């Protein structure tokens, strides 16, 4: 009963700040998920690349506001594992990448896989947050301001398994997997896009930070089965979020409401 009480409290807190969030006039991310025959808001199927385009199944082409050039696929390290993917655009401009690696052989496999993304910034990345499992970044105008593309919160885990980094125009998150014969493990990655309809604002950076932190504390697993959730290795997660996770989410959403009410400028500057 305690968990459900915390859930009710979280819902009430979100409802209380809904007017502030609505006032933010956030843009709507576009699905742009490659399905093999076109693009949509969801892909479920094998990993790998389509022929003859060589585009990765489940990768996101654009995402809206030219934020991606081709994002969200594993480009190295399968090492004999088979990959199946479930990629979708959730409500609230959150792309969720749920990937399952299966060892169909007779011996254990240890390998490092790499989750890769080509960003739309064209090498002009401005990183404001780079913590274990969470990177917040935007396109730099050359003077330390966010411009054009959406501000990104890239979430790769909360238990230390992920080694994530942004280099010019590239995002890489590496995971060491140890998979026993006949077993499967899963990785969960998120990309949240924050952008006012008129361009990125200071409040969008705050929104990306708070939403990224909330996704780390309580990753969105709606629509996944208990078996799928139980296989996730890069998050400490349960089917029902712990009260501490709900508390962090409430604090994060409260910060979002304050930031939205205080937004004043269309330019974002980070102190060096």
mmCIF file of C-alpha atoms in Angstrom:
data_model
loop_
_atom_site.group_PDB
_atom_site.id
_atom_site.type_symbol
_atom_site.label_atom_id
_atom_site.label_comp_id
_atom_site.label_asym_id
_atom_site.label_seq_id
_atom_site.Cartn_x
_atom_site.Cartn_y
_atom_site.Cartn_z
ATOM 1 C CA UNK A 1 0.000 0.000 0.000
ATOM 2 C CA UNK A 2 2.901 2.330 0.742
ATOM 3 C CA UNK A 3 4.179 2.147 -2.854
ATOM 4 C CA UNK A 4 0.744 2.943 -4.227
ATOM 5 C CA UNK A 5 0.407 5.914 -1.845
ATOM 6 C CA UNK A 6 3.699 7.287 -3.134
ATOM 7 C CA UNK A 7 2.473 6.761 -6.697
ATOM 8 C CA UNK A 8 -0.683 8.745 -5.955
ATOM 9 C CA UNK A 9 1.411 11.502 -4.421
ATOM 10 C CA UNK A 10 3.611 11.634 -7.528
ATOM 11 C CA UNK A 11 0.590 11.861 -9.817
ATOM 12 C CA UNK A 12 -0.843 14.671 -7.697
ATOM 13 C CA UNK A 13 2.454 16.567 -7.859
ATOM 14 C CA UNK A 14 2.602 16.236 -11.639
ATOM 15 C CA UNK A 15 -0.994 17.450 -11.955
ATOM 16 C CA UNK A 16 -0.201 20.455 -9.770
ATOM 17 C CA UNK A 17 2.562 21.678 -12.101
ATOM 18 C CA UNK A 18 0.806 20.759 -15.346
ATOM 19 C CA UNK A 19 -0.101 24.401 -16.154
ATOM 20 C CA UNK A 20 3.568 25.426 -15.898
ATOM 21 C CA UNK A 21 4.670 22.573 -18.158
ATOM 22 C CA UNK A 22 1.948 23.353 -20.693
ATOM 23 C CA UNK A 23 3.055 26.977 -20.727
ATOM 24 C CA UNK A 24 6.509 25.845 -21.869
ATOM 25 C CA UNK A 25 5.204 25.122 -25.412
ATOM 26 C CA UNK A 26 7.534 22.186 -25.938
ATOM 27 C CA UNK A 27 7.972 20.972 -29.487
ATOM 28 C CA UNK A 28 6.812 17.463 -30.392
ATOM 29 C CA UNK A 29 9.550 14.990 -31.215
ATOM 30 C CA UNK A 30 8.980 12.966 -34.380
ATOM 31 C CA UNK A 31 9.104 9.150 -34.405
ATOM 32 C CA UNK A 32 11.572 8.692 -37.263
ATOM 33 C CA UNK A 33 12.414 5.168 -36.053
ATOM 34 C CA UNK A 34 13.624 2.981 -38.898
ATOM 35 C CA UNK A 35 11.421 -0.107 -39.248
ATOM 36 C CA UNK A 36 13.096 -1.687 -42.268
ATOM 37 C CA UNK A 37 10.450 -0.522 -44.715
ATOM 38 C CA UNK A 38 10.014 3.060 -43.537
ATOM 39 C CA UNK A 39 9.879 5.152 -40.367
ATOM 40 C CA UNK A 40 7.471 5.135 -37.438
ATOM 41 C CA UNK A 41 7.152 5.684 -33.719
ATOM 42 C CA UNK A 42 7.963 2.044 -32.813
ATOM 43 C CA UNK A 43 10.117 -0.859 -33.916
ATOM 44 C CA UNK A 44 10.105 -4.415 -32.568
ATOM 45 C CA UNK A 45 12.334 -6.958 -34.241
ATOM 46 C CA UNK A 46 15.889 -8.160 -34.762
ATOM 47 C CA UNK A 47 18.974 -6.000 -34.569
ATOM 48 C CA UNK A 48 21.330 -5.568 -37.486
ATOM 49 C CA UNK A 49 21.097 -3.564 -40.682
ATOM 50 C CA UNK A 50 18.676 -3.528 -43.589
ATOM 51 C CA UNK A 51 19.851 -4.206 -47.110
ATOM 52 C CA UNK A 52 20.689 -2.388 -49.340
ATOM 53 C CA UNK A 53 20.481 0.816 -47.249
ATOM 54 C CA UNK A 54 22.698 -0.576 -44.461
ATOM 55 C CA UNK A 55 20.625 1.448 -41.979
ATOM 56 C CA UNK A 56 20.283 -0.067 -38.513
ATOM 57 C CA UNK A 57 16.875 -1.409 -37.501
ATOM 58 C CA UNK A 58 15.405 0.713 -34.711
ATOM 59 C CA UNK A 59 17.737 3.683 -35.197
ATOM 60 C CA UNK A 60 16.270 7.197 -35.097
ATOM 61 C CA UNK A 61 16.879 9.268 -38.215
ATOM 62 C CA UNK A 62 16.044 12.806 -37.042
ATOM 63 C CA UNK A 63 13.832 12.901 -33.966
ATOM 64 C CA UNK A 64 12.737 16.454 -34.695
ATOM 65 C CA UNK A 65 14.602 19.767 -35.037
ATOM 66 C CA UNK A 66 17.440 17.883 -36.763
ATOM 67 C CA UNK A 67 18.550 16.587 -33.361
ATOM 68 C CA UNK A 68 19.875 13.275 -34.734
ATOM 69 C CA UNK A 69 21.580 12.282 -37.954
ATOM 70 C CA UNK A 70 21.190 8.563 -37.085
ATOM 71 C CA UNK A 71 20.957 7.636 -33.437
ATOM 72 C CA UNK A 72 20.579 4.621 -31.206
ATOM 73 C CA UNK A 73 22.042 1.316 -32.395
ATOM 74 C CA UNK A 74 24.815 -1.116 -31.484
ATOM 75 C CA UNK A 75 27.696 -0.852 -33.937
ATOM 76 C CA UNK A 76 30.292 -3.169 -32.345
ATOM 77 C CA UNK A 77 30.827 -6.039 -29.961
ATOM 78 C CA UNK A 78 28.025 -8.591 -30.328
ATOM 79 C CA UNK A 79 30.631 -11.347 -30.113
ATOM 80 C CA UNK A 80 28.272 -14.167 -31.059
ATOM 81 C CA UNK A 81 25.222 -12.826 -29.233
ATOM 82 C CA UNK A 82 21.954 -12.309 -31.096
ATOM 83 C CA UNK A 83 20.186 -8.993 -30.668
ATOM 84 C CA UNK A 84 16.481 -8.203 -30.565
ATOM 85 C CA UNK A 85 15.175 -4.660 -30.225
ATOM 86 C CA UNK A 86 12.146 -2.781 -28.928
ATOM 87 C CA UNK A 87 12.482 0.927 -29.717
ATOM 88 C CA UNK A 88 9.706 3.453 -29.257
ATOM 89 C CA UNK A 89 8.899 7.113 -28.828
ATOM 90 C CA UNK A 90 7.103 7.390 -25.504
ATOM 91 C CA UNK A 91 4.949 10.349 -24.545
ATOM 92 C CA UNK A 92 6.891 13.351 -23.314
ATOM 93 C CA UNK A 93 9.568 13.271 -26.062
ATOM 94 C CA UNK A 94 11.346 10.229 -24.600
ATOM 95 C CA UNK A 95 12.930 7.687 -26.941
ATOM 96 C CA UNK A 96 13.347 4.317 -25.225
ATOM 97 C CA UNK A 97 15.748 1.675 -26.543
ATOM 98 C CA UNK A 98 15.212 -1.766 -25.011
ATOM 99 C CA UNK A 99 17.736 -4.274 -26.375
ATOM 100 C CA UNK A 100 18.021 -7.959 -25.525
ATOM 101 C CA UNK A 101 21.193 -9.984 -26.111
ATOM 102 C CA UNK A 102 20.859 -13.771 -26.213
ATOM 103 C CA UNK A 103 23.577 -16.402 -26.019
ATOM 104 C CA UNK A 104 22.345 -19.371 -28.036
ATOM 105 C CA UNK A 105 25.679 -21.178 -27.763
ATOM 106 C CA UNK A 106 27.057 -23.697 -25.292
ATOM 107 C CA UNK A 107 29.691 -21.491 -23.684
ATOM 108 C CA UNK A 108 29.522 -18.214 -21.788
ATOM 109 C CA UNK A 109 30.214 -15.051 -23.788
ATOM 110 C CA UNK A 110 31.936 -11.962 -22.433
ATOM 111 C CA UNK A 111 31.942 -8.974 -24.777
ATOM 112 C CA UNK A 112 31.751 -5.181 -24.794
ATOM 113 C CA UNK A 113 28.920 -3.757 -26.893
ATOM 114 C CA UNK A 114 28.731 -0.132 -27.991
ATOM 115 C CA UNK A 115 25.515 1.901 -28.221
ATOM 116 C CA UNK A 116 26.174 4.590 -30.828
ATOM 117 C CA UNK A 117 24.540 7.781 -32.034
ATOM 118 C CA UNK A 118 25.395 10.303 -34.739
ATOM 119 C CA UNK A 119 24.168 13.643 -33.408
ATOM 120 C CA UNK A 120 22.762 16.479 -35.483
ATOM 121 C CA UNK A 121 25.086 19.062 -33.957
ATOM 122 C CA UNK A 122 27.733 18.538 -36.668
ATOM 123 C CA UNK A 123 30.573 18.550 -34.153
ATOM 124 C CA UNK A 124 29.432 21.541 -32.102
ATOM 125 C CA UNK A 125 28.504 19.872 -28.818
ATOM 126 C CA UNK A 126 27.978 21.894 -25.641
ATOM 127 C CA UNK A 127 27.907 19.500 -22.674
ATOM 128 C CA UNK A 128 26.435 20.899 -19.445
ATOM 129 C CA UNK A 129 26.088 17.656 -17.456
ATOM 130 C CA UNK A 130 28.327 14.599 -17.623
ATOM 131 C CA UNK A 131 27.651 12.315 -14.676
ATOM 132 C CA UNK A 132 27.761 8.555 -14.451
ATOM 133 C CA UNK A 133 24.948 7.398 -16.730
ATOM 134 C CA UNK A 134 23.613 10.872 -17.634
ATOM 135 C CA UNK A 135 24.848 13.348 -20.240
ATOM 136 C CA UNK A 136 23.028 16.602 -21.076
ATOM 137 C CA UNK A 137 24.150 18.307 -24.264
ATOM 138 C CA UNK A 138 23.036 20.698 -26.988
ATOM 139 C CA UNK A 139 24.293 22.248 -30.204
ATOM 140 C CA UNK A 140 26.817 25.032 -29.540
ATOM 141 C CA UNK A 141 26.666 28.268 -31.528
ATOM 142 C CA UNK A 142 30.395 28.745 -30.973
ATOM 143 C CA UNK A 143 29.916 31.234 -28.143
ATOM 144 C CA UNK A 144 28.680 28.853 -25.472
ATOM 145 C CA UNK A 145 24.981 29.074 -26.306
ATOM 146 C CA UNK A 146 22.460 26.357 -27.222
ATOM 147 C CA UNK A 147 20.916 26.805 -30.673
ATOM 148 C CA UNK A 148 18.659 25.011 -33.166
ATOM 149 C CA UNK A 149 18.675 21.327 -32.120
ATOM 150 C CA UNK A 150 16.801 20.053 -29.092
ATOM 151 C CA UNK A 151 18.661 19.829 -25.789
ATOM 152 C CA UNK A 152 19.421 16.166 -25.136
ATOM 153 C CA UNK A 153 19.383 14.124 -21.948
ATOM 154 C CA UNK A 154 21.070 10.804 -22.719
ATOM 155 C CA UNK A 155 20.580 8.178 -20.001
ATOM 156 C CA UNK A 156 22.610 4.955 -20.057
ATOM 157 C CA UNK A 157 22.068 3.493 -16.583
ATOM 158 C CA UNK A 158 22.289 3.998 -12.839
ATOM 159 C CA UNK A 159 24.475 1.158 -11.552
ATOM 160 C CA UNK A 160 27.859 1.963 -13.073
ATOM 161 C CA UNK A 161 27.818 -0.563 -15.921
ATOM 162 C CA UNK A 162 27.686 2.076 -18.680
ATOM 163 C CA UNK A 163 30.734 4.014 -19.849
ATOM 164 C CA UNK A 164 29.244 6.884 -21.875
ATOM 165 C CA UNK A 165 30.911 9.818 -23.615
ATOM 166 C CA UNK A 166 30.280 12.497 -26.222
ATOM 167 C CA UNK A 167 32.973 13.394 -28.711
ATOM 168 C CA UNK A 168 32.334 15.908 -31.501
ATOM 169 C CA UNK A 169 29.052 14.852 -33.128
ATOM 170 C CA UNK A 170 29.192 11.327 -31.661
ATOM 171 C CA UNK A 171 27.660 9.576 -28.645
ATOM 172 C CA UNK A 172 29.031 6.228 -27.442
ATOM 173 C CA UNK A 173 27.935 4.147 -24.448
ATOM 174 C CA UNK A 174 29.926 0.968 -23.816
ATOM 175 C CA UNK A 175 28.663 -1.979 -21.758
ATOM 176 C CA UNK A 176 30.567 -5.089 -20.679
ATOM 177 C CA UNK A 177 28.191 -8.054 -20.943
ATOM 178 C CA UNK A 178 28.724 -11.491 -19.439
ATOM 179 C CA UNK A 179 26.052 -13.841 -20.759
ATOM 180 C CA UNK A 180 25.846 -17.494 -19.748
ATOM 181 C CA UNK A 181 24.992 -20.165 -22.307
ATOM 182 C CA UNK A 182 21.284 -20.179 -23.070
ATOM 183 C CA UNK A 183 20.690 -16.923 -21.185
ATOM 184 C CA UNK A 184 19.588 -13.395 -22.175
ATOM 185 C CA UNK A 185 20.362 -9.970 -20.746
ATOM 186 C CA UNK A 186 18.898 -6.578 -21.675
ATOM 187 C CA UNK A 187 20.097 -2.990 -21.845
ATOM 188 C CA UNK A 188 17.867 0.052 -21.490
ATOM 189 C CA UNK A 189 18.842 3.444 -22.950
ATOM 190 C CA UNK A 190 16.907 6.710 -23.111
ATOM 191 C CA UNK A 191 17.143 9.905 -25.123
ATOM 192 C CA UNK A 192 14.962 12.806 -23.957
ATOM 193 C CA UNK A 193 14.531 15.868 -26.195
ATOM 194 C CA UNK A 194 13.736 19.296 -24.695
ATOM 195 C CA UNK A 195 13.102 22.280 -26.938
ATOM 196 C CA UNK A 196 10.736 25.220 -26.911
ATOM 197 C CA UNK A 197 8.838 25.602 -30.172
ATOM 198 C CA UNK A 198 10.782 28.819 -30.816
ATOM 199 C CA UNK A 199 14.190 27.332 -30.053
ATOM 200 C CA UNK A 200 16.144 26.064 -27.051
ATOM 201 C CA UNK A 201 15.832 28.107 -23.844
ATOM 202 C CA UNK A 202 17.554 28.065 -20.467
ATOM 203 C CA UNK A 203 14.472 26.259 -19.136
ATOM 204 C CA UNK A 204 15.047 23.472 -21.701
ATOM 205 C CA UNK A 205 18.466 22.760 -20.210
ATOM 206 C CA UNK A 206 16.872 22.571 -16.757
ATOM 207 C CA UNK A 207 14.111 20.357 -18.111
ATOM 208 C CA UNK A 208 16.657 18.001 -19.704
ATOM 209 C CA UNK A 209 18.638 17.760 -16.466
ATOM 210 C CA UNK A 210 15.636 17.075 -14.226
ATOM 211 C CA UNK A 211 13.999 14.638 -16.642
ATOM 212 C CA UNK A 212 17.280 12.806 -17.180
ATOM 213 C CA UNK A 213 17.764 12.507 -13.413
ATOM 214 C CA UNK A 214 14.188 11.222 -13.020
ATOM 215 C CA UNK A 215 14.743 8.604 -15.744
ATOM 216 C CA UNK A 216 17.884 7.458 -13.961
ATOM 217 C CA UNK A 217 16.155 7.183 -10.597
ATOM 218 C CA UNK A 218 13.013 5.496 -11.953
ATOM 219 C CA UNK A 219 13.469 4.358 -15.586
ATOM 220 C CA UNK A 220 10.277 4.213 -17.599
ATOM 221 C CA UNK A 221 9.374 0.553 -18.033
ATOM 222 C CA UNK A 222 5.692 0.859 -18.905
ATOM 223 C CA UNK A 223 4.702 -1.688 -21.543
ATOM 224 C CA UNK A 224 7.560 -4.053 -20.667
ATOM 225 C CA UNK A 225 6.821 -7.433 -19.103
ATOM 226 C CA UNK A 226 8.127 -8.532 -15.715
ATOM 227 C CA UNK A 227 10.463 -10.935 -17.530
ATOM 228 C CA UNK A 228 11.853 -8.131 -19.679
ATOM 229 C CA UNK A 229 12.377 -5.872 -16.669
ATOM 230 C CA UNK A 230 14.086 -8.685 -14.778
ATOM 231 C CA UNK A 231 16.731 -9.012 -17.513
ATOM 232 C CA UNK A 232 17.849 -5.347 -17.421
ATOM 233 C CA UNK A 233 21.487 -5.177 -16.289
ATOM 234 C CA UNK A 234 22.376 -1.467 -16.532
ATOM 235 C CA UNK A 235 19.705 -0.210 -14.118
ATOM 236 C CA UNK A 236 18.757 -1.176 -10.615
ATOM 237 C CA UNK A 237 15.032 -1.327 -11.278
ATOM 238 C CA UNK A 238 11.891 -3.023 -10.001
ATOM 239 C CA UNK A 239 8.423 -3.313 -11.515
ATOM 240 C CA UNK A 240 7.102 -0.807 -8.937
ATOM 241 C CA UNK A 241 9.368 2.208 -8.269
ATOM 242 C CA UNK A 242 10.686 2.495 -4.727
ATOM 243 C CA UNK A 243 9.416 5.416 -2.595
ATOM 244 C CA UNK A 244 12.832 7.108 -2.802
ATOM 245 C CA UNK A 245 12.578 7.087 -6.597
ATOM 246 C CA UNK A 246 9.148 8.686 -6.494
ATOM 247 C CA UNK A 247 10.472 11.360 -4.124
ATOM 248 C CA UNK A 248 13.258 12.215 -6.576
ATOM 249 C CA UNK A 249 10.770 12.352 -9.425
ATOM 250 C CA UNK A 250 8.514 14.718 -7.490
ATOM 251 C CA UNK A 251 11.464 16.991 -6.712
ATOM 252 C CA UNK A 252 12.492 16.925 -10.357
ATOM 253 C CA UNK A 253 9.052 17.789 -11.652
ATOM 254 C CA UNK A 254 8.797 20.580 -9.096
ATOM 255 C CA UNK A 255 12.065 22.024 -10.391
ATOM 256 C CA UNK A 256 10.672 21.841 -13.918
ATOM 257 C CA UNK A 257 7.642 23.915 -12.891
ATOM 258 C CA UNK A 258 9.816 26.576 -11.268
ATOM 259 C CA UNK A 259 12.116 26.722 -14.293
ATOM 260 C CA UNK A 260 9.215 27.087 -16.711
ATOM 261 C CA UNK A 261 7.729 29.975 -14.760
ATOM 262 C CA UNK A 262 11.077 31.760 -14.644
ATOM 263 C CA UNK A 263 12.174 31.358 -18.269
ATOM 264 C CA UNK A 264 13.106 34.697 -19.749
ATOM 265 C CA UNK A 265 15.717 34.208 -22.449
ATOM 266 C CA UNK A 266 16.042 32.399 -25.752
ATOM 267 C CA UNK A 267 19.812 32.075 -25.376
ATOM 268 C CA UNK A 268 21.600 29.605 -23.138
ATOM 269 C CA UNK A 269 25.091 30.260 -21.801
ATOM 270 C CA UNK A 270 27.207 27.907 -19.721
ATOM 271 C CA UNK A 271 29.973 29.266 -17.530
ATOM 272 C CA UNK A 272 33.394 27.772 -18.336
#
